[in-house]
PDB file of C-alpha atoms in Angstrom:
ATOM      1  CA  MET A 642     -13.471  33.575  -9.425  1.00 86.00           C
ATOM      2  CA  ASN A 643     -12.304  30.844  -7.093  1.00 91.00           C
ATOM      3  CA  LEU A 644     -13.735  31.708  -3.659  1.00 96.00           C
ATOM      4  CA  PRO A 645     -13.330  29.502  -0.599  1.00 97.00           C
ATOM      5  CA  ILE A 646     -16.589  27.676   0.203  1.00 97.00           C
ATOM      6  CA  VAL A 647     -17.224  29.663   3.387  1.00 98.00           C
ATOM      7  CA  ILE A 648     -16.891  32.974   1.538  1.00 98.00           C
ATOM      8  CA  ARG A 649     -19.322  31.761  -1.154  1.00 98.00           C
ATOM      9  CA  GLU A 650     -21.707  30.809   1.664  1.00 98.00           C
ATOM     10  CA  LEU A 651     -21.284  34.244   3.257  1.00 98.00           C
ATOM     11  CA  VAL A 652     -22.108  36.024  -0.032  1.00 98.00           C
ATOM     12  CA  LYS A 653     -25.173  33.803  -0.530  1.00 98.00           C
ATOM     13  CA  ALA A 654     -26.379  34.410   3.043  1.00 98.00           C
ATOM     14  CA  GLN A 655     -25.880  38.181   2.626  1.00 98.00           C
ATOM     15  CA  ASN A 656     -27.807  38.277  -0.637  1.00 98.00           C
ATOM     16  CA  GLU A 657     -30.661  36.233   0.861  1.00 98.00           C
ATOM     17  CA  PHE A 658     -30.683  38.318   4.096  1.00 98.00           C
ATOM     18  CA  ASP A 659     -30.260  35.073   6.054  1.00 98.00           C
ATOM     19  CA  ASN A 660     -28.795  36.299   9.341  1.00 98.00           C
ATOM     20  CA  ALA A 661     -28.398  32.829  10.901  1.00 98.00           C
ATOM     21  CA  ALA A 662     -26.642  31.399   7.829  1.00 98.00           C
ATOM     22  CA  TYR A 663     -24.375  34.472   7.758  1.00 98.00           C
ATOM     23  CA  ALA A 664     -23.403  34.006  11.417  1.00 98.00           C
ATOM     24  CA  ASN A 665     -22.836  30.280  10.878  1.00 98.00           C
ATOM     25  CA  CYS A 666     -19.970  31.120   8.518  1.00 98.00           C
ATOM     26  CA  PHE A 667     -17.991  32.269  11.581  1.00 98.00           C
ATOM     27  CA  THR A 668     -16.180  30.481  14.391  1.00 98.00           C
ATOM     28  CA  GLU A 669     -17.711  30.743  17.882  1.00 97.00           C
ATOM     29  CA  ASP A 670     -15.052  33.286  18.930  1.00 98.00           C
ATOM     30  CA  ALA A 671     -14.866  35.215  15.637  1.00 98.00           C
ATOM     31  CA  LYS A 672     -14.466  38.973  15.422  1.00 98.00           C
ATOM     32  CA  VAL A 673     -15.925  41.331  12.826  1.00 98.00           C
ATOM     33  CA  PHE A 674     -14.678  44.914  12.503  1.00 98.00           C
ATOM     34  CA  ASP A 675     -16.969  47.239  10.540  1.00 96.00           C
ATOM     35  CA  GLU A 676     -17.644  50.987  10.666  1.00 93.00           C
ATOM     36  CA  GLY A 677     -15.355  51.484  13.657  1.00 96.00           C
ATOM     37  CA  LYS A 678     -16.994  48.796  15.811  1.00 97.00           C
ATOM     38  CA  THR A 679     -15.929  45.269  16.742  1.00 98.00           C
ATOM     39  CA  HIS A 680     -18.496  42.480  17.044  1.00 98.00           C
ATOM     40  CA  ASN A 681     -17.341  39.453  19.054  1.00 98.00           C
ATOM     41  CA  GLY A 682     -18.692  35.922  18.668  1.00 98.00           C
ATOM     42  CA  LYS A 683     -21.505  34.436  16.604  1.00 97.00           C
ATOM     43  CA  ILE A 684     -24.335  35.975  18.678  1.00 97.00           C
ATOM     44  CA  GLU A 685     -23.019  39.541  18.323  1.00 98.00           C
ATOM     45  CA  ILE A 686     -22.251  38.938  14.643  1.00 98.00           C
ATOM     46  CA  GLU A 687     -25.785  37.675  13.998  1.00 98.00           C
ATOM     47  CA  ASN A 688     -27.273  40.675  15.854  1.00 98.00           C
ATOM     48  CA  TRP A 689     -25.044  43.079  13.904  1.00 98.00           C
ATOM     49  CA  ILE A 690     -25.925  41.621  10.477  1.00 98.00           C
ATOM     50  CA  ASN A 691     -29.621  41.485  11.392  1.00 98.00           C
ATOM     51  CA  ILE A 692     -29.640  45.216  12.184  1.00 97.00           C
ATOM     52  CA  ALA A 693     -27.545  46.021   9.089  1.00 96.00           C
ATOM     53  CA  ASN A 694     -29.848  43.960   6.849  1.00 97.00           C
ATOM     54  CA  LYS A 695     -32.960  45.704   8.164  1.00 97.00           C
ATOM     55  CA  GLU A 696     -31.393  49.155   7.816  1.00 96.00           C
ATOM     56  CA  TYR A 697     -29.465  48.861   4.540  1.00 96.00           C
ATOM     57  CA  ARG A 698     -30.862  45.835   2.607  1.00 97.00           C
ATOM     58  CA  ALA A 699     -27.360  45.441   1.192  1.00 97.00           C
ATOM     59  CA  THR A 700     -26.501  42.874  -1.447  1.00 98.00           C
ATOM     60  CA  MET A 701     -22.982  41.832  -2.384  1.00 98.00           C
ATOM     61  CA  THR A 702     -21.503  41.242  -5.835  1.00 98.00           C
ATOM     62  CA  PRO A 703     -17.946  39.828  -5.708  1.00 98.00           C
ATOM     63  CA  LEU A 704     -15.559  41.701  -8.012  1.00 98.00           C
ATOM     64  CA  ASP A 705     -12.156  40.180  -7.221  1.00 98.00           C
ATOM     65  CA  PHE A 706     -10.524  37.824  -4.729  1.00 98.00           C
ATOM     66  CA  ASN A 707      -6.885  38.011  -3.693  1.00 97.00           C
ATOM     67  CA  GLU A 708      -6.173  34.397  -2.675  1.00 94.00           C
ATOM     68  CA  SER A 709      -2.772  35.090  -1.130  1.00 95.00           C
ATOM     69  CA  GLU A 710      -4.197  37.717   1.247  1.00 96.00           C
ATOM     70  CA  ASN A 711      -7.807  36.451   1.549  1.00 96.00           C
ATOM     71  CA  ILE A 712      -9.263  39.808   0.495  1.00 98.00           C
ATOM     72  CA  LEU A 713     -12.585  39.933  -1.329  1.00 98.00           C
ATOM     73  CA  SER A 714     -13.421  43.107  -3.245  1.00 98.00           C
ATOM     74  CA  ALA A 715     -17.167  43.455  -3.681  1.00 98.00           C
ATOM     75  CA  GLU A 716     -19.780  45.923  -4.861  1.00 98.00           C
ATOM     76  CA  ILE A 717     -22.352  46.538  -2.142  1.00 98.00           C
ATOM     77  CA  SER A 718     -25.754  47.888  -3.164  1.00 98.00           C
ATOM     78  CA  GLY A 719     -28.577  48.785  -0.825  1.00 97.00           C
ATOM     79  CA  THR A 720     -30.734  51.475   0.721  1.00 96.00           C
ATOM     80  CA  PHE A 721     -27.895  53.642   1.989  1.00 94.00           C
ATOM     81  CA  PRO A 722     -26.498  56.966   0.747  1.00 93.00           C
ATOM     82  CA  GLY A 723     -23.858  56.542  -1.951  1.00 95.00           C
ATOM     83  CA  SER A 724     -25.025  53.071  -2.984  1.00 97.00           C
ATOM     84  CA  PRO A 725     -23.428  51.187  -4.618  1.00 98.00           C
ATOM     85  CA  VAL A 726     -19.970  51.202  -3.021  1.00 98.00           C
ATOM     86  CA  ALA A 727     -16.901  49.016  -3.437  1.00 98.00           C
ATOM     87  CA  LEU A 728     -15.685  47.468  -0.176  1.00 98.00           C
ATOM     88  CA  LYS A 729     -12.863  45.132   0.773  1.00 98.00           C
ATOM     89  CA  TYR A 730     -13.464  42.152   3.039  1.00 98.00           C
ATOM     90  CA  HIS A 731     -10.261  41.051   4.790  1.00 98.00           C
ATOM     91  CA  PHE A 732     -10.684  37.459   6.007  1.00 98.00           C
ATOM     92  CA  LYS A 733      -8.765  35.193   8.352  1.00 98.00           C
ATOM     93  CA  LEU A 734     -10.012  31.628   8.025  1.00 98.00           C
ATOM     94  CA  SER A 735      -9.748  28.727  10.457  1.00 97.00           C
ATOM     95  CA  ASN A 736     -10.874  25.152   9.750  1.00 97.00           C
ATOM     96  CA  GLY A 737     -13.239  26.216   6.969  1.00 97.00           C
ATOM     97  CA  GLN A 738     -14.840  29.060   8.928  1.00 98.00           C
ATOM     98  CA  ILE A 739     -14.209  32.777   9.272  1.00 98.00           C
ATOM     99  CA  LYS A 740     -12.161  33.665  12.370  1.00 98.00           C
ATOM    100  CA  TYR A 741     -11.813  37.383  11.617  1.00 98.00           C
ATOM    101  CA  LEU A 742     -13.362  39.814   9.161  1.00 98.00           C
ATOM    102  CA  LYS A 743     -12.464  43.462   8.655  1.00 98.00           C
ATOM    103  CA  ILE A 744     -14.505  45.508   6.184  1.00 98.00           C
ATOM    104  CA  THR A 745     -12.804  48.545   4.626  1.00 98.00           C
ATOM    105  CA  THR A 746     -13.254  50.959   1.733  1.00 95.00           C
TER     106      THR A 746
END
């Protein structure tokens, strides 16, 4: 699967529980929408993924990538009810970084 470099870096950071590397995939003013909440900017994104990593220990296995729409389908496994689940990651990229990410089922 041909993933953009920043999305490969995001998957690697998620699977290594590297909160700083995860946040560094985003622009300074990025937005992440997940579970009904919006996280604004790198600091909030790093805090959000840090809490999520501690609570869920989720790892990501890419399943498919729609290049025309920048949507990654991935299997997420962790310490949460119903694991594993398939989620969709809707990306907007800017200058090699993630500007916007929305995570859906």
